[in-house]
Amino acid sequence: MRTAVVVGGGLGGLAVSGALARSGWQVTLLERADRIRPEATAVVLWPNGVRALRALDLGAGLDAVATPLPDGGVRRPDGHWLVQPRPVPVERLPVVVHREDLHDALIAGLGDRVELRTGVTVRTVRAAPGERPAVGDGRHTFEADLVVAADGVDSVIRGQLAPQANVVSSGCAAWRAVIPWYRAPSLPEAIGGEILGAGYRFVAASLGERGSSGASSRGGVYWMATAAGAARPESPQTQLALLRRWYAGWPGPVEELLAATEPEDLVQQEIRELRPLPKAYGFPLGPGGVVLLGDAAHAMPPHLGQGACLAFEDAATLAALLRESSLPDAVLAYDRARRPRAAAMVRQTRRMSAVLQTRGRLALRARDVALNTITPRILGTAATVAAQWRPPPPK
Ligand SMILES: Cc1cc2nc3c(=O)[nH]c(=O)nc-3n(C[C@H](O)[C@H](O)[C@H](O)COP(=O)(O)OP(=O)(O)OC[C@H]3O[C@@H](n4cnc5c(N)ncnc54)[C@H](O)[C@@H]3O)c2cc1C
């Protein structure tokens, strides 16, 4: 039986572990935390991410907990429409899902061929030509035919195999929260859409419906705000006060949502990305190999909501290639398929970063032009690029 070691129990690592196990691999999943712990926030999955989860046979689990996100268009903080909302057929809408629900669905897909080992921090990787790949935590060595590095933006494995890829700040921080229904404000319409200002962005989405008894008990309203600058060292209470000041006067439902948010709902994160991207995502070694997957391969800012979607694409692509080819061929084919794809999405995300971070008085005119004319174009192109992905067809 073929064996794999997957390092990292985030969305990417869980998805690929389940996919390999369902294809008959013996998988060991190593996670440094003492348990697999998702954030109490939500994630938007665009049609490419949903298609990838369906290719991984996780569609039913997703459907039970996901809420379609209506096209709410894009506005400026003064209410002016940058992109008008359009009627979109429900099957082409993105969905929003609570991360804890998504983790539950991914864990349900692990089956009994995945040995989950928590509290294991991988520190080294053995990637010598002619030898089976292995990782180590200083006490144990875990050897396998295939090592999947799904250990996130600070990947130790990528640090050793692709040291040219640097982790850099994206120049902004993000705040997210899920306000449970019982204290969410009453809002006149289904929530969706985003609001873009100079250096600031706000996105909101409903998780299920108020009063509905869906599969998830974690319903409510999810919002995410990004702001140019560093993460804030102050207490969550002070951060919330700052957010309320920054977003004062923004159109509904921004102020209502910030007013209903409690400090303990707030999840703050400094946004980082890889620059440049790794030169390779696949490293064939003798009869096996190592691959980079998810944020370990292509961490990017969340402006287009594509990080998790790409991680699921990675997992679906790898699983499909491994079913069709020998292991070293699949590792090379994975590299060929995933590097241009990730590079294309990163390019779109960087264009969006540039617009969002245009600040300062001298740049005011340029910023308005960028927001009014360039943003709709970038969003249109990004949506097309994102939608293009299809799982590799069976040979
Ligand atoms: C604010 C924000 C909003 C976002 N919104 C969206 C969105 O709406 N849609 C979307 O598609 N994407 C979104 N993303 C991106 C998405 O969250 C990430 O791309 C995705 O979670 C990456 O998953 P991963 O499994 O690759 O990495 P991670 O989630 O970082 O998981 C890595 C795992 O590896 C473990 N680990 C790390 N090092 C080691 C080690 N040495 N040994 C053992 N274990 C280790 C970690 O503990 C962790 O569990 C957002 C990101 C941010 C920051």
Coordinates of C-alpha atoms and ligand atoms in Angstrom, one line a residue:
M1 CA 0.0 0.0 0.0
R2 CA 1.3 3.5 -0.9
T3 CA 2.0 5.7 2.1
A4 CA 1.8 9.5 2.6
V5 CA 2.8 11.8 5.4
V6 CA 0.8 15.0 5.3
V7 CA 2.2 17.9 7.5
G8 CA -0.4 20.3 8.7
G9 CA -4.0 19.8 9.7
G10 CA -5.5 23.0 8.2
L11 CA -8.1 23.1 5.4
G12 CA -5.5 22.0 2.8
G13 CA -4.0 19.1 4.9
L14 CA -7.4 17.7 5.9
A15 CA -8.7 17.8 2.3
V16 CA -5.7 16.0 0.8
S17 CA -5.4 13.5 3.7
G18 CA -9.0 12.4 3.1
A19 CA -8.7 12.3 -0.6
L20 CA -5.6 10.1 -0.5
A21 CA -7.1 7.8 2.2
R22 CA -10.2 7.4 0.0
S23 CA -8.0 6.4 -2.9
G24 CA -6.4 3.6 -0.8
W25 CA -3.4 5.3 0.6
Q26 CA -2.2 4.9 4.2
V27 CA -1.9 8.4 5.5
T28 CA -0.3 9.9 8.6
L29 CA -1.4 13.4 9.3
L30 CA 1.0 15.4 11.5
E31 CA -0.3 18.6 13.3
R32 CA 1.7 20.7 15.7
A33 CA -1.3 21.9 17.7
D34 CA -2.6 19.6 20.5
R35 CA -5.8 19.3 18.5
I36 CA -7.2 20.2 15.1
R37 CA -8.7 23.6 15.9
P38 CA -10.5 25.7 13.3
E39 CA -11.0 29.5 13.7
A40 CA -14.4 30.7 14.8
T41 CA -14.8 32.6 11.6
A42 CA -16.2 31.8 8.1
V43 CA -14.8 31.3 4.6
V44 CA -16.2 32.2 1.2
L45 CA -15.8 29.5 -1.4
W46 CA -16.0 30.5 -5.0
P47 CA -17.2 28.1 -7.7
N48 CA -13.7 26.8 -8.3
G49 CA -13.3 25.9 -4.6
V50 CA -16.8 24.3 -4.5
R51 CA -16.0 22.3 -7.7
A52 CA -12.7 21.1 -6.1
L53 CA -14.6 19.9 -3.0
R54 CA -17.1 18.1 -5.2
A55 CA -14.2 16.5 -7.1
L56 CA -12.9 15.3 -3.7
D57 CA -16.4 13.8 -3.0
L58 CA -17.1 16.3 -0.3
G59 CA -20.0 18.0 -2.0
A60 CA -22.7 16.5 0.2
G61 CA -20.9 17.5 3.4
L62 CA -20.5 21.0 2.1
D63 CA -24.0 21.4 0.8
A64 CA -25.3 20.6 4.3
V65 CA -23.5 23.5 5.9
A66 CA -23.0 26.1 3.1
T67 CA -25.1 29.2 2.4
P68 CA -25.2 30.6 -1.1
L69 CA -23.9 34.2 -1.2
P70 CA -26.1 36.5 -3.3
D71 CA -24.3 38.9 -5.6
G72 CA -24.5 42.1 -3.6
G73 CA -22.2 44.1 -6.0
V74 CA -19.4 46.4 -4.9
R75 CA -19.9 49.9 -3.5
R76 CA -17.7 52.7 -2.4
P77 CA -18.0 54.0 1.2
D78 CA -20.2 56.9 -0.1
G79 CA -22.7 54.3 -1.5
H80 CA -21.7 54.8 -5.2
W81 CA -21.9 51.5 -7.1
L82 CA -18.6 50.3 -8.5
V83 CA -20.1 47.0 -9.7
Q84 CA -23.9 46.7 -9.7
P85 CA -25.4 43.5 -8.3
R86 CA -26.5 41.1 -11.0
P87 CA -28.9 38.1 -10.9
V88 CA -26.6 35.0 -10.9
P89 CA -27.9 31.5 -11.1
V90 CA -27.7 29.8 -7.8
E91 CA -25.2 27.1 -9.0
R92 CA -22.7 29.9 -10.0
L93 CA -22.9 31.7 -6.7
P94 CA -20.1 31.5 -4.2
V95 CA -21.0 30.0 -0.8
V96 CA -20.1 31.0 2.7
V97 CA -19.5 28.4 5.4
H98 CA -18.5 28.5 9.0
R99 CA -14.9 27.2 9.3
E100 CA -15.8 24.9 12.2
D101 CA -18.5 23.3 10.0
L102 CA -16.1 23.0 7.1
H103 CA -13.6 21.3 9.3
D104 CA -16.2 18.9 10.6
A105 CA -17.1 18.0 6.9
L106 CA -13.4 17.5 6.1
I107 CA -12.8 15.4 9.3
A108 CA -15.8 13.3 8.5
G109 CA -14.1 12.6 5.1
L110 CA -10.9 11.3 6.7
G111 CA -12.2 7.7 7.1
D112 CA -10.2 5.1 9.0
R113 CA -7.0 5.1 6.9
V114 CA -5.7 8.4 8.3
E115 CA -3.6 8.2 11.4
L116 CA -3.9 11.7 13.0
R117 CA -1.0 12.6 15.2
T118 CA -1.3 15.9 17.0
G119 CA 1.4 17.7 19.1
V120 CA 4.0 16.9 16.4
T121 CA 6.0 19.8 15.2
V122 CA 7.9 19.0 12.0
R123 CA 11.4 20.6 12.0
T124 CA 13.3 18.8 9.2
V125 CA 12.6 17.2 5.9
R126 CA 14.8 14.5 4.2
A127 CA 14.8 15.1 0.5
A128 CA 17.9 13.4 -0.8
P129 CA 17.9 11.9 -4.4
G130 CA 17.3 8.2 -4.4
E131 CA 16.0 8.1 -0.8
R132 CA 12.4 7.9 0.3
P133 CA 11.3 11.3 1.6
A134 CA 10.8 11.7 5.4
V135 CA 10.1 14.4 7.9
G136 CA 11.3 14.6 11.5
D137 CA 10.3 16.4 14.7
G138 CA 13.7 15.9 16.5
R139 CA 12.5 12.6 18.1
H140 CA 10.8 10.6 15.4
T141 CA 11.3 10.2 11.7
F142 CA 8.2 9.8 9.5
E143 CA 9.1 8.2 6.2
A144 CA 6.6 7.7 3.3
D145 CA 6.4 7.4 -0.5
L146 CA 4.9 10.9 -0.6
V147 CA 5.3 13.9 1.8
V148 CA 2.7 16.6 1.4
A149 CA 3.7 20.0 3.0
A150 CA 0.4 21.6 4.0
D151 CA 2.1 23.4 6.9
G152 CA 0.9 26.9 6.0
V153 CA 2.5 30.2 5.2
D154 CA 5.5 29.6 7.5
S155 CA 6.1 26.1 6.1
V156 CA 9.3 24.6 7.4
I157 CA 9.4 22.1 4.5
R158 CA 9.1 24.9 1.9
G159 CA 11.9 26.8 3.8
Q160 CA 14.2 23.9 3.2
L161 CA 13.1 22.9 -0.4
A162 CA 12.3 26.3 -1.9
P163 CA 14.3 28.9 0.2
Q164 CA 13.9 31.6 -2.5
A165 CA 10.2 32.1 -1.4
N166 CA 10.1 34.7 1.3
V167 CA 7.2 35.4 3.7
V168 CA 6.5 39.2 3.6
S169 CA 3.8 41.4 5.0
S170 CA 1.1 42.4 2.6
G171 CA 0.8 45.8 4.2
C172 CA -2.6 45.2 5.8
A173 CA -4.4 43.5 8.6
A174 CA -7.7 41.8 8.7
W175 CA -10.5 41.5 11.4
R176 CA -13.2 39.0 11.2
A177 CA -16.2 38.0 13.3
V178 CA -19.3 35.8 13.3
I179 CA -22.2 37.5 15.2
P180 CA -24.6 34.7 16.3
W181 CA -28.2 35.2 15.1
Y182 CA -29.5 35.9 18.6
R183 CA -27.6 39.2 18.7
A184 CA -27.2 40.0 15.0
P185 CA -28.9 43.2 14.0
S186 CA -32.2 43.0 12.0
L187 CA -31.2 43.7 8.4
P188 CA -33.7 44.5 5.7
E189 CA -32.2 42.3 3.0
A190 CA -30.1 39.2 2.5
I191 CA -26.5 40.2 3.0
G192 CA -23.8 40.0 0.4
G193 CA -21.4 42.2 -1.5
E194 CA -18.5 44.3 -0.5
I195 CA -17.6 47.9 0.1
L196 CA -14.2 49.2 -1.0
G197 CA -12.5 52.4 0.2
A198 CA -9.0 53.7 0.0
G199 CA -7.1 51.3 2.2
Y200 CA -10.2 49.8 3.7
R201 CA -12.5 46.9 2.6
F202 CA -15.6 45.4 4.3
V203 CA -17.4 42.2 3.3
A204 CA -20.4 40.7 5.0
A205 CA -22.4 37.5 4.5
S206 CA -25.2 35.6 6.2
L207 CA -24.5 32.1 7.5
G208 CA -27.8 30.3 7.1
E209 CA -31.1 32.1 7.9
R210 CA -32.2 33.6 11.1
G211 CA -34.5 31.1 12.9
S212 CA -33.8 28.3 10.5
S213 CA -32.9 24.9 11.8
G214 CA -30.3 24.0 9.2
A215 CA -27.5 21.4 9.7
S216 CA -25.2 24.1 11.3
S217 CA -25.8 25.4 14.8
R218 CA -23.2 28.1 14.0
G219 CA -25.3 30.5 12.0
G220 CA -25.1 34.2 12.2
V221 CA -23.6 37.1 10.2
Y222 CA -20.0 36.9 9.2
W223 CA -18.0 40.0 8.4
M224 CA -14.4 40.7 7.4
A225 CA -12.7 44.1 7.4
T226 CA -9.2 44.8 6.0
A227 CA -7.3 47.9 6.6
A228 CA -3.9 49.1 5.3
G229 CA -1.3 49.1 8.0
A230 CA 0.0 46.8 10.6
A231 CA -1.9 44.6 13.0
R232 CA -2.9 46.4 16.2
P233 CA -1.3 45.6 19.5
E234 CA -4.2 47.0 21.6
S235 CA -6.9 44.9 23.3
P236 CA -9.8 43.5 21.3
Q237 CA -12.0 46.2 22.9
T238 CA -9.8 49.0 21.7
Q239 CA -9.4 47.4 18.2
L240 CA -13.2 47.3 18.0
A241 CA -13.4 51.0 18.9
L242 CA -10.9 51.7 16.2
L243 CA -12.8 49.7 13.6
R244 CA -16.0 51.6 14.5
R245 CA -14.2 54.9 14.0
W246 CA -12.5 53.8 10.7
Y247 CA -15.8 52.5 9.2
A248 CA -18.1 55.3 10.6
G249 CA -20.5 56.6 8.0
W250 CA -20.0 53.5 5.7
P251 CA -23.3 52.3 4.2
G252 CA -25.4 49.6 5.8
P253 CA -24.9 47.1 7.2
V254 CA -21.4 48.1 8.2
E255 CA -22.1 50.2 11.2
E256 CA -24.9 48.0 12.5
L257 CA -22.6 44.9 12.3
L258 CA -19.7 46.6 14.1
A259 CA -22.1 47.9 16.8
A260 CA -23.4 44.3 17.3
T261 CA -19.9 42.8 17.5
E262 CA -18.5 41.9 20.9
P263 CA -14.7 42.1 21.5
E264 CA -14.5 38.3 22.1
D265 CA -16.0 37.8 18.6
L266 CA -13.0 39.5 17.0
V267 CA -10.2 37.6 15.2
Q268 CA -7.4 39.8 14.1
Q269 CA -4.7 38.7 11.7
E270 CA -1.7 40.3 10.0
I271 CA -1.8 39.5 6.3
R272 CA 1.3 37.9 4.8
E273 CA 2.1 36.4 1.5
L274 CA 4.9 34.6 -0.4
R275 CA 7.2 36.8 -2.6
P276 CA 8.5 35.4 -4.8
L277 CA 6.5 32.2 -5.1
P278 CA 8.5 28.9 -4.8
K279 CA 10.2 27.9 -8.0
A280 CA 8.7 24.4 -7.7
Y281 CA 5.7 22.8 -6.0
G282 CA 6.8 19.2 -6.7
F283 CA 10.1 17.5 -5.9
P284 CA 10.4 13.9 -7.2
L285 CA 12.8 11.8 -5.1
G286 CA 13.6 8.3 -6.1
P287 CA 10.4 6.4 -6.3
G288 CA 8.5 9.1 -4.4
G289 CA 8.4 12.8 -3.8
V290 CA 7.4 15.9 -1.8
V291 CA 4.8 18.4 -2.8
L292 CA 3.8 21.8 -1.5
L293 CA 0.1 22.5 -1.0
G294 CA -2.1 25.4 0.1
D295 CA -0.6 28.4 1.9
A296 CA 2.7 26.6 2.1
A297 CA 2.8 26.9 -1.7
H298 CA 1.0 30.2 -2.5
A299 CA -0.1 32.2 0.6
M300 CA -1.7 35.4 -0.7
P301 CA -3.8 38.2 0.8
P302 CA -7.6 37.4 1.1
H303 CA -8.8 40.2 -1.2
L304 CA -10.3 37.8 -3.7
G305 CA -11.1 35.0 -1.2
Q306 CA -9.0 32.4 -3.0
G307 CA -6.5 30.9 -0.6
A308 CA -8.7 28.0 0.7
C309 CA -10.2 27.5 -2.8
L310 CA -6.7 27.0 -4.3
A311 CA -5.8 24.7 -1.5
F312 CA -8.8 22.5 -2.4
E313 CA -7.8 22.7 -6.1
D314 CA -4.3 21.6 -5.1
A315 CA -5.8 18.6 -3.2
A316 CA -8.2 17.6 -6.0
T317 CA -5.5 17.9 -8.6
L318 CA -2.9 15.9 -6.7
A319 CA -5.5 13.1 -5.9
A320 CA -6.5 12.9 -9.5
L321 CA -2.9 12.8 -10.8
L322 CA -1.9 10.1 -8.3
R323 CA -4.8 7.9 -9.5
E324 CA -3.6 8.2 -13.1
S325 CA 0.2 8.2 -13.0
S326 CA 3.2 6.8 -11.3
L327 CA 4.2 8.7 -8.2
P328 CA 7.2 10.6 -9.6
D329 CA 5.3 11.5 -12.8
A330 CA 2.3 12.7 -10.7
V331 CA 4.6 14.9 -8.6
L332 CA 6.0 16.5 -11.8
A333 CA 2.5 16.8 -13.3
Y334 CA 1.3 18.5 -10.1
D335 CA 4.1 21.0 -10.3
R336 CA 3.3 21.7 -14.0
A337 CA -0.4 22.1 -13.3
R338 CA -0.4 24.1 -10.1
R339 CA 2.4 26.7 -10.5
P340 CA 0.9 28.6 -13.4
R341 CA -2.5 28.4 -11.8
A342 CA -1.4 29.8 -8.5
A343 CA 0.8 32.4 -10.2
A344 CA -2.3 33.6 -12.2
M345 CA -4.4 34.0 -9.0
V346 CA -1.6 35.7 -7.1
R347 CA -1.2 38.2 -10.0
Q348 CA -4.9 39.1 -9.8
T349 CA -4.7 39.4 -6.0
R350 CA -1.7 41.7 -6.2
R351 CA -3.5 44.0 -8.6
M352 CA -6.3 44.2 -6.1
S353 CA -3.8 44.9 -3.3
A354 CA -2.4 47.8 -5.3
V355 CA -5.8 49.4 -5.7
L356 CA -6.7 48.9 -2.0
Q357 CA -3.5 50.4 -0.8
T358 CA -3.5 53.6 -2.8
R359 CA -3.5 56.2 -0.1
G360 CA -2.4 59.8 0.5
R361 CA -3.6 63.2 -0.8
L362 CA -1.4 63.3 -3.9
A363 CA -2.7 59.9 -5.0
L364 CA -6.4 60.9 -4.5
R365 CA -7.2 61.3 -8.1
A366 CA -5.3 58.2 -9.1
R367 CA -7.1 56.3 -6.3
D368 CA -10.5 57.4 -7.5
V369 CA -9.7 56.4 -11.0
A370 CA -8.4 53.1 -9.7
L371 CA -11.5 52.5 -7.5
N372 CA -14.0 53.5 -10.1
T373 CA -12.6 52.0 -13.3
I374 CA -9.8 49.6 -12.5
T375 CA -11.5 47.8 -9.6
P376 CA -14.5 46.5 -11.6
R377 CA -12.1 45.3 -14.4
I378 CA -9.8 43.5 -11.9
L379 CA -12.8 41.9 -10.1
G380 CA -14.2 40.8 -13.5
T381 CA -10.9 39.3 -14.7
A382 CA -10.3 37.7 -11.3
A383 CA -13.7 36.1 -11.3
T384 CA -13.0 34.7 -14.8
V385 CA -9.6 33.4 -13.8
A386 CA -11.0 31.8 -10.6
A387 CA -13.9 30.2 -12.5
Q388 CA -11.6 28.6 -15.1
W389 CA -10.4 25.7 -13.0
R390 CA -11.6 22.2 -13.7
P391 CA -10.4 19.0 -12.0
P392 CA -8.0 17.0 -14.3
P393 CA -10.2 14.7 -16.5
P394 CA -9.7 11.0 -16.0
K395 CA -7.4 9.5 -18.7
Ligands
LIG1 C1 -8.4 37.2 6.9 C2 -8.5 36.0 6.0 C3 -9.6 35.7 5.3 C4 -9.6 34.7 4.4 N1 -10.8 34.4 3.7 C5 -10.8 33.5 2.7 C6 -11.9 33.2 1.9 O1 -13.0 33.8 2.1 N2 -11.9 32.2 1.0 C7 -10.7 31.5 0.7 O2 -10.7 30.6 -0.1 N3 -9.6 31.7 1.5 C8 -9.6 32.7 2.5 N4 -8.5 32.9 3.2 C9 -7.3 32.1 3.0 C10 -7.4 30.7 3.7 O3 -7.8 30.9 5.0 C11 -6.1 30.0 3.6 O4 -5.6 30.0 2.3 C12 -6.2 28.5 4.0 O5 -6.8 28.4 5.3 C13 -4.9 27.9 4.0 O6 -5.0 26.5 4.5 P1 -3.7 25.6 4.7 O7 -4.2 24.3 5.2 O8 -2.9 25.7 3.5 O9 -2.8 26.4 5.8 P2 -3.2 26.6 7.3 O10 -4.6 26.8 7.5 O11 -2.3 27.7 7.8 O12 -2.8 25.3 8.1 C14 -1.5 24.9 8.3 C15 -1.5 23.9 9.4 O13 -0.2 23.3 9.6 C16 0.1 23.3 11.0 N5 1.6 23.4 11.0 C17 2.3 24.5 10.7 N6 3.6 24.2 10.8 C18 3.7 22.9 11.2 C19 4.8 22.1 11.5 N7 6.1 22.5 11.4 N8 4.6 20.8 11.9 C20 3.2 20.4 12.0 N9 2.2 21.2 11.8 C21 2.4 22.4 11.4 C22 -0.6 24.5 11.5 O14 -0.8 24.4 13.0 C23 -1.9 24.5 10.8 O15 -2.9 23.6 11.4 C24 -8.5 33.9 4.2 C25 -7.3 34.2 4.9 C26 -7.3 35.2 5.8 C27 -6.0 35.5 6.6

